[in-house]
Amino acid sequence: MGKIIEINGPLVKLQLPETVLGEQVRVGRIGLIGEVIGREGDTALAQLYEDTAGLRPGEVAEGLGWSLSVELGPGLLNAIFDGVQRPLNAVRDKSGDRIARGVAVPALSREQRWHFVPDPRRHENPHIVGGDVLGTVQETASILHRILTPPLIHGELMELAPEGDYTIDEVIGRVQLPDGRIEKLQLFHRWPVRTPRPFKRRDHAVKPLITGQRILDTFYPLLKGGKAAIPGPFGAGKTMLQQQIARWCNAEIVIYVGCGERGNELTDVLEFMPELKDPHTGRPLMERTLLIANTSNMPVVAREASIYVGITLAEYFRDQGYDVVMVADSTSRWAEALREVAGRLGQMPVEEGYPAYLGSRLAAFYERAGRVETLAGDHGSVTLIGAVSPPGGDFSEPVTSHTKEIIQTFWALSKELADARHYPAVDWLESFSGYVPSAAKWWAENIDPGWAAARAAALDLLAASEELQRIVNLVGVEALSSEQRWTLEASGLLKEGLLQQAATDEVDSFSSPEKQYALLAALLEIYRHGMKLVKLGAPARRLIQMPLLSQARRWKSQHKSDDLVALQAKIARIPVEFEQIAVDYETTAPVREDKATP
Amino acid sequence: MKNIEFRTATSAQGGLLVMGGVTGVAAGSRVQIRDHAGRLRSGLVIRSADDAVLVEVFEGTDELDLERTWVRFLDEPFKLPVSRDILGRVFNGAGLPRDGRPPIISADRRNVNGEPLNPAARAYPREFIQTGISAIDGMNSLTRGQKLPIFSGGGLPHNRVAAQIVRQAKLLGEGASSFVVVFAAFGASHADARFFQESFEESGVLNKVVMFLNLADEPVIERLLTPRAALTAAEYLAFDLDYHVLVVMTDMTAYAEALREVAVLRGDVPARKGYPGYLYSDLAEIYERAGRIKNRRGSITMIPVLSMPSDDITHPIPDLTGYITEGQIVLGRELSNQGVYPPVTVLPSLSRLMKDGIGKNFTREDHPHVASQLFASYAKALEVRGLAAIIGAEELGDADRRYLQFAEAFERRFIGQGEEEERSIADTLDLAWELLSMLPAEALIRVSEEELVKYHKATVI
Ligand SMILES: Nc1ncnc2c1ncn2[C@@H]1O[C@H](COP(=O)(O)OP(=O)(O)O)[C@@H](O)[C@H]1O
Ligand SMILES: [Mg+2]
């Protein structure tokens, strides 16, 4: 038993001789929890996860003997936890609308009974190793929870409970370790959040994560097991984009971490998720979702922990053989929490107050993403998508620039696009993806062999129009040749008819890969037909007036992904539309409208 | 302990007082300091150890004589007594009366820091508030329980806009303003405070207003308490007494500057422009107190006013605010100079909760599309205007010239309106269609074809 020596904001100095760095401590009469972040002789420095007001020097303090850990077992899905995995609904039952300090509620319910079905393989061979599946619990209608042998345990399984209903506290098995000790097994186990969970080996990520967002999937794809960042100034659409991904992506488990952001955004997710159906399974989305919330008004120290809690839960589902997506909104708040701790410890700041290890911490965090072969020989993945909130929207600041070095897919949001309400405001010139070759393979095999070429053609068109727009802004559109004007028009068509996608529009909100490709190919076809005519001498002015152009801009919100027949019919009519103009030019020799560019 | 006066100060400078020889002092506890002249000051324990207790003194440590300073530890945080009687009253930043009337006596005294609302207990704001101002209702709608700041600059009419919102804000279908108002001014000038007081008086709502004033010449540290006291009162009115509360706070920049001043005294590591790294969390503790709670009738809608230093929206104060609040109404100097009132610069303005509180069942079915179309068309019109400035308007094609006219009309007639003019949402949307009808229907992609037929003045399909 130790005691408090000094209280200084969230930092307390304790007299606690036997402690080690990272150990959890319980402090004061109201029992606030925290962790040891420094030691000197008999004293320890601890940061507490809750407000320290009211603590007094001399009050008790004790080490708990473990580092910050999470409980892993049935009851995780369909739930919302705080940054240190306290279940917020249970906390509400206990302390009301506001989170009272020192409320202790276990992460997983001790009362609920789960129907456990033992894995028949365990009877064939009693030797088990960490990660082996002991049995299953149908946790929600869409997710089968595989009960895993804790990673560090291996030995002879002496006993495994028969099929039946158990609470997570009950013993469902016993294993004899090599040293003869007997270890009890339960439906859950604990794992320290700052230690990555082990796996057999890393696998190559090969399949794209389909998000249903055209600018992402078609232009800057992400793979299952990949890492992506969404930087953008406030209001550019980071949260909406992450919510769209959480809603529509074809992962099996989604972990949404609200890290230092708005309370209402989590309420929003909590309200819409149960009502929406997973487009891939038809089940309510909430059944595959779990939320971690440390909102901006909740204690900062727990903010730093929340990201690790999230990623550990993600790894746990990965180890069950699932494809997991974790979105973190926002990693900048996590970095700022890190900065605050460093500042209090008196560590030397290097850039904008951040400690020198910012880059390596970020890298180590993103390194926990990936597709792996699990200890049990299955395949699972963790895809990480972090929002970044650069101060003043300046991408050269430390968190954005370090993150950019680490991730493979960069979805840069632009204030200009957001201001004009071009959503998602993903900047098609600033963004990049290192996963295009792998994605191309998948698109070619599953959707259309022409995908890579079409994508490249569209990007070329967008880049060319950028150049033309610069000219227009200097001298006006009249200075462009007909070909150039048509190029500019076609890029506008691409932006409005394909890149823009309204999350709020029921039809447009999600685009299947088939629909994405159909639209992309159709708009390019319009461009090419027009270009052919322009080269034959048709003035761009005339083409621009074709009703087809404004009609095609509406297709995305007129045709649902699961019913593309009518869209295909419209696309099939594209050549016909142009034929009517073509008759005027095809017979006569090409007359070029010769207005040179300056 | 709260009855003992200690005379053990070991140092006093820069607003910080160090006390020796006092043991077991609670962190965050309030402190009462009696100086040699018998004057009382108040403070807060910011660090507590048995050998030294650090106290932040709100009125400053000037002229404190260590030998003749008596300190009492009150053993509790700053609390505000609350009761129904706070309505119609004026308090200082620490919650003491400044209207010459007796203090509020109540057994119900609340910690001004509040406690974080459990995200699982929040109810998402969805009720559209009509402010009668087209630029807000039409394009940046406010909902009950939202926090929507006004980003402004010196000399711009933010006070008048805020007062107009307070006067006119109502739910659709309801008569007069259905809100009670909590008004907090920190670092505000006497003139600003008087302006609001008179405006409340004129509209006859004074008995529905609670004011917390900490003026520019009053203690800086008390400024840090003012919004907290005001929000404690607001929470009581909203969640205990079921009122819909509109909180107007001005000026968040003065608040943040006070925070910086104190941070420097405490020796905290600065992050950007000298502001401490915790400015974000500190502002969030304030802003996040807005909202609605499941199974409670009342709500807190928050309109903080913030002047952007040098009109720079990337300055840490507006920047961090924008990262926390649910949008922002940005006032612009250019429009203001052209005589447009209210000078709302719509493109950088945003209401994040608008999407969930407008449209069918809330305002009118065409509202979401019309708003989106106005943004797109106006953005395009501004591009054309930029071009016209370079090549001359006469060089523009026909189509572009229409955009130029649209921009003019939009700024004068849609954004611009009278300070006493209250437009219904239907009027705002009709006006929007009138203006959009200046543009060809083919250019209006964000509205549906059905809407074009129904509302576009020149469309017959
Ligand atoms: N894809 C989208 N579709 C429709 N509206 C969007 C989209 N993305 C962003 N928005 C609008 O922009 C607002 C701000 O987006 P948000 O994601 O909250 O920004 P950030 O998290 O970057 O601050 C939203 O409230 C919404 O109105
Ligand atoms: Mg956000």
Short mmCIF file of N, CA and C in Angstrom, two decimals, chain A residues 509-583:
data_model
loop_
_atom_site.label_atom_id
_atom_site.label_comp_id
_atom_site.label_asym_id
_atom_site.label_seq_id
_atom_site.Cartn_x
_atom_site.Cartn_y
_atom_site.Cartn_z
N SER A 509 -25.51 7.04 -51.86
CA SER A 509 -24.65 6.83 -50.70
C SER A 509 -23.69 5.64 -50.86
N PHE A 510 -24.16 4.58 -51.48
CA PHE A 510 -23.32 3.40 -51.70
C PHE A 510 -23.31 3.04 -53.17
N SER A 511 -22.13 2.79 -53.72
CA SER A 511 -22.00 2.34 -55.11
C SER A 511 -21.27 1.01 -55.11
N SER A 512 -21.88 -0.02 -55.68
CA SER A 512 -21.19 -1.30 -55.78
C SER A 512 -20.07 -1.15 -56.81
N PRO A 513 -19.09 -2.03 -56.78
CA PRO A 513 -18.02 -1.96 -57.78
C PRO A 513 -18.59 -1.97 -59.21
N GLU A 514 -19.63 -2.77 -59.44
CA GLU A 514 -20.23 -2.84 -60.78
C GLU A 514 -20.75 -1.48 -61.21
N LYS A 515 -21.44 -0.82 -60.28
CA LYS A 515 -22.00 0.50 -60.61
C LYS A 515 -20.86 1.51 -60.81
N GLN A 516 -19.86 1.43 -59.97
CA GLN A 516 -18.74 2.36 -60.09
C GLN A 516 -18.12 2.24 -61.48
N TYR A 517 -17.90 0.99 -61.89
CA TYR A 517 -17.24 0.82 -63.17
C TYR A 517 -18.17 1.23 -64.32
N ALA A 518 -19.43 0.90 -64.20
CA ALA A 518 -20.38 1.26 -65.27
C ALA A 518 -20.39 2.77 -65.48
N LEU A 519 -20.43 3.52 -64.38
CA LEU A 519 -20.45 4.98 -64.50
C LEU A 519 -19.15 5.50 -65.09
N LEU A 520 -18.05 4.97 -64.57
CA LEU A 520 -16.75 5.42 -65.05
C LEU A 520 -16.64 5.19 -66.57
N ALA A 521 -16.97 3.97 -66.99
CA ALA A 521 -16.84 3.64 -68.41
C ALA A 521 -17.79 4.50 -69.24
N ALA A 522 -18.99 4.71 -68.75
CA ALA A 522 -19.98 5.48 -69.51
C ALA A 522 -19.52 6.92 -69.70
N LEU A 523 -19.03 7.54 -68.65
CA LEU A 523 -18.64 8.93 -68.76
C LEU A 523 -17.43 9.07 -69.68
N LEU A 524 -16.53 8.10 -69.61
CA LEU A 524 -15.38 8.15 -70.52
C LEU A 524 -15.83 7.96 -71.96
N GLU A 525 -16.85 7.14 -72.12
CA GLU A 525 -17.35 6.92 -73.48
C GLU A 525 -17.93 8.21 -74.05
N ILE A 526 -18.65 8.93 -73.22
CA ILE A 526 -19.19 10.22 -73.66
C ILE A 526 -18.04 11.13 -74.09
N TYR A 527 -17.02 11.14 -73.27
CA TYR A 527 -15.86 11.99 -73.56
C TYR A 527 -15.26 11.62 -74.92
N ARG A 528 -15.08 10.33 -75.14
CA ARG A 528 -14.41 9.90 -76.37
C ARG A 528 -15.26 10.16 -77.61
N HIS A 529 -16.54 9.87 -77.50
CA HIS A 529 -17.43 10.16 -78.62
C HIS A 529 -17.37 11.63 -78.98
N GLY A 530 -17.44 12.45 -77.96
CA GLY A 530 -17.42 13.89 -78.19
C GLY A 530 -16.11 14.31 -78.83
N MET A 531 -15.02 13.74 -78.31
CA MET A 531 -13.72 14.13 -78.82
C MET A 531 -13.59 13.76 -80.30
N LYS A 532 -14.15 12.60 -80.65
CA LYS A 532 -14.09 12.18 -82.04
C LYS A 532 -14.78 13.23 -82.93
N LEU A 533 -15.94 13.67 -82.47
CA LEU A 533 -16.70 14.65 -83.24
C LEU A 533 -15.98 15.99 -83.31
N VAL A 534 -15.41 16.39 -82.20
CA VAL A 534 -14.69 17.65 -82.19
C VAL A 534 -13.55 17.59 -83.20
N LYS A 535 -12.89 16.44 -83.23
CA LYS A 535 -11.79 16.29 -84.19
C LYS A 535 -12.30 16.32 -85.63
N LEU A 536 -13.54 15.93 -85.79
CA LEU A 536 -14.13 16.00 -87.12
C LEU A 536 -14.63 17.40 -87.44
N GLY A 537 -14.58 18.28 -86.43
CA GLY A 537 -14.95 19.65 -86.71
C GLY A 537 -16.18 20.15 -85.98
N ALA A 538 -16.82 19.31 -85.21
CA ALA A 538 -17.97 19.79 -84.45
C ALA A 538 -17.50 20.77 -83.38
N PRO A 539 -18.14 21.91 -83.26
CA PRO A 539 -17.71 22.84 -82.22
C PRO A 539 -18.10 22.33 -80.83
N ALA A 540 -17.21 22.50 -79.86
CA ALA A 540 -17.50 22.04 -78.50
C ALA A 540 -18.77 22.71 -77.99
N ARG A 541 -18.99 23.93 -78.41
CA ARG A 541 -20.16 24.68 -77.94
C ARG A 541 -21.46 23.90 -78.19
N ARG A 542 -21.49 23.26 -79.34
CA ARG A 542 -22.70 22.51 -79.67
C ARG A 542 -22.83 21.26 -78.79
N LEU A 543 -21.71 20.57 -78.59
CA LEU A 543 -21.75 19.35 -77.77
C LEU A 543 -22.16 19.65 -76.34
N ILE A 544 -21.65 20.78 -75.86
CA ILE A 544 -21.90 21.12 -74.46
C ILE A 544 -23.39 21.28 -74.19
N GLN A 545 -24.13 21.58 -75.27
CA GLN A 545 -25.56 21.77 -75.07
C GLN A 545 -26.37 20.49 -75.10
N MET A 546 -25.69 19.38 -75.34
CA MET A 546 -26.43 18.11 -75.39
C MET A 546 -27.09 17.82 -74.04
N PRO A 547 -28.38 17.53 -74.04
CA PRO A 547 -29.06 17.21 -72.79
C PRO A 547 -28.43 15.99 -72.10
N LEU A 548 -27.77 15.15 -72.91
CA LEU A 548 -27.12 13.97 -72.35
C LEU A 548 -26.19 14.33 -71.20
N LEU A 549 -25.53 15.48 -71.33
CA LEU A 549 -24.53 15.83 -70.32
C LEU A 549 -25.16 16.09 -68.95
N SER A 550 -26.27 16.80 -68.94
CA SER A 550 -26.87 17.01 -67.62
C SER A 550 -27.61 15.76 -67.15
N GLN A 551 -28.09 14.97 -68.12
CA GLN A 551 -28.73 13.70 -67.72
C GLN A 551 -27.71 12.76 -67.08
N ALA A 552 -26.57 12.64 -67.70
CA ALA A 552 -25.56 11.69 -67.20
C ALA A 552 -25.08 12.07 -65.81
N ARG A 553 -25.14 13.35 -65.52
CA ARG A 553 -24.73 13.79 -64.19
C ARG A 553 -25.68 13.29 -63.10
N ARG A 554 -26.88 12.91 -63.51
CA ARG A 554 -27.87 12.47 -62.52
C ARG A 554 -27.93 10.95 -62.36
N TRP A 555 -27.28 10.22 -63.26
CA TRP A 555 -27.41 8.76 -63.25
C TRP A 555 -27.07 8.16 -61.89
N LYS A 556 -26.00 8.68 -61.27
CA LYS A 556 -25.51 8.10 -60.01
C LYS A 556 -26.61 8.04 -58.95
N SER A 557 -27.51 9.03 -58.97
CA SER A 557 -28.53 9.02 -57.92
C SER A 557 -29.88 8.51 -58.43
N GLN A 558 -29.88 8.01 -59.67
CA GLN A 558 -31.14 7.47 -60.20
C GLN A 558 -31.15 5.95 -60.23
N HIS A 559 -29.97 5.33 -60.12
CA HIS A 559 -29.92 3.87 -60.28
C HIS A 559 -29.23 3.22 -59.11
N LYS A 560 -29.95 2.37 -58.43
CA LYS A 560 -29.40 1.64 -57.28
C LYS A 560 -28.39 0.59 -57.74
N SER A 561 -27.45 0.31 -56.86
CA SER A 561 -26.40 -0.66 -57.19
C SER A 561 -26.96 -2.03 -57.55
N ASP A 562 -28.07 -2.41 -56.94
CA ASP A 562 -28.57 -3.76 -57.18
C ASP A 562 -29.55 -3.82 -58.35
N ASP A 563 -29.68 -2.72 -59.07
CA ASP A 563 -30.58 -2.74 -60.21
C ASP A 563 -30.01 -1.83 -61.30
N LEU A 564 -29.09 -2.39 -62.07
CA LEU A 564 -28.37 -1.54 -63.03
C LEU A 564 -28.90 -1.69 -64.45
N VAL A 565 -29.99 -2.44 -64.62
CA VAL A 565 -30.48 -2.70 -65.97
C VAL A 565 -30.85 -1.39 -66.69
N ALA A 566 -31.59 -0.56 -66.00
CA ALA A 566 -32.02 0.70 -66.62
C ALA A 566 -30.81 1.59 -66.93
N LEU A 567 -29.83 1.55 -66.05
CA LEU A 567 -28.62 2.34 -66.30
C LEU A 567 -27.91 1.82 -67.55
N GLN A 568 -27.78 0.50 -67.64
CA GLN A 568 -27.12 -0.08 -68.81
C GLN A 568 -27.84 0.33 -70.10
N ALA A 569 -29.16 0.41 -70.03
CA ALA A 569 -29.93 0.80 -71.21
C ALA A 569 -29.59 2.23 -71.62
N LYS A 570 -29.48 3.11 -70.65
CA LYS A 570 -29.12 4.49 -70.95
C LYS A 570 -27.72 4.56 -71.55
N ILE A 571 -26.83 3.77 -70.96
CA ILE A 571 -25.45 3.78 -71.44
C ILE A 571 -25.39 3.28 -72.88
N ALA A 572 -26.21 2.30 -73.16
CA ALA A 572 -26.21 1.75 -74.52
C ALA A 572 -26.66 2.79 -75.54
N ARG A 573 -27.39 3.80 -75.09
CA ARG A 573 -27.89 4.82 -76.03
C ARG A 573 -26.88 5.95 -76.29
N ILE A 574 -25.77 5.92 -75.60
CA ILE A 574 -24.81 7.02 -75.75
C ILE A 574 -24.40 7.23 -77.22
N PRO A 575 -24.01 6.15 -77.93
CA PRO A 575 -23.60 6.36 -79.32
C PRO A 575 -24.73 6.98 -80.16
N VAL A 576 -25.95 6.58 -79.86
CA VAL A 576 -27.09 7.10 -80.61
C VAL A 576 -27.19 8.61 -80.46
N GLU A 577 -27.02 9.07 -79.24
CA GLU A 577 -27.10 10.51 -78.99
C GLU A 577 -26.10 11.27 -79.85
N PHE A 578 -24.92 10.68 -79.99
CA PHE A 578 -23.89 11.39 -80.75
C PHE A 578 -24.11 11.28 -82.25
N GLU A 579 -24.74 10.18 -82.66
CA GLU A 579 -24.96 9.99 -84.09
C GLU A 579 -25.72 11.17 -84.70
N GLN A 580 -26.67 11.69 -83.92
CA GLN A 580 -27.49 12.77 -84.45
C GLN A 580 -26.66 13.99 -84.79
N ILE A 581 -25.62 14.19 -84.03
CA ILE A 581 -24.74 15.32 -84.36
C ILE A 581 -23.75 14.90 -85.44
N ALA A 582 -23.35 13.65 -85.34
CA ALA A 582 -22.30 13.17 -86.24
C ALA A 582 -22.68 13.31 -87.71
N VAL A 583 -23.96 13.12 -88.01
CA VAL A 583 -24.36 13.18 -89.43
C VAL A 583 -23.96 14.51 -90.07
#
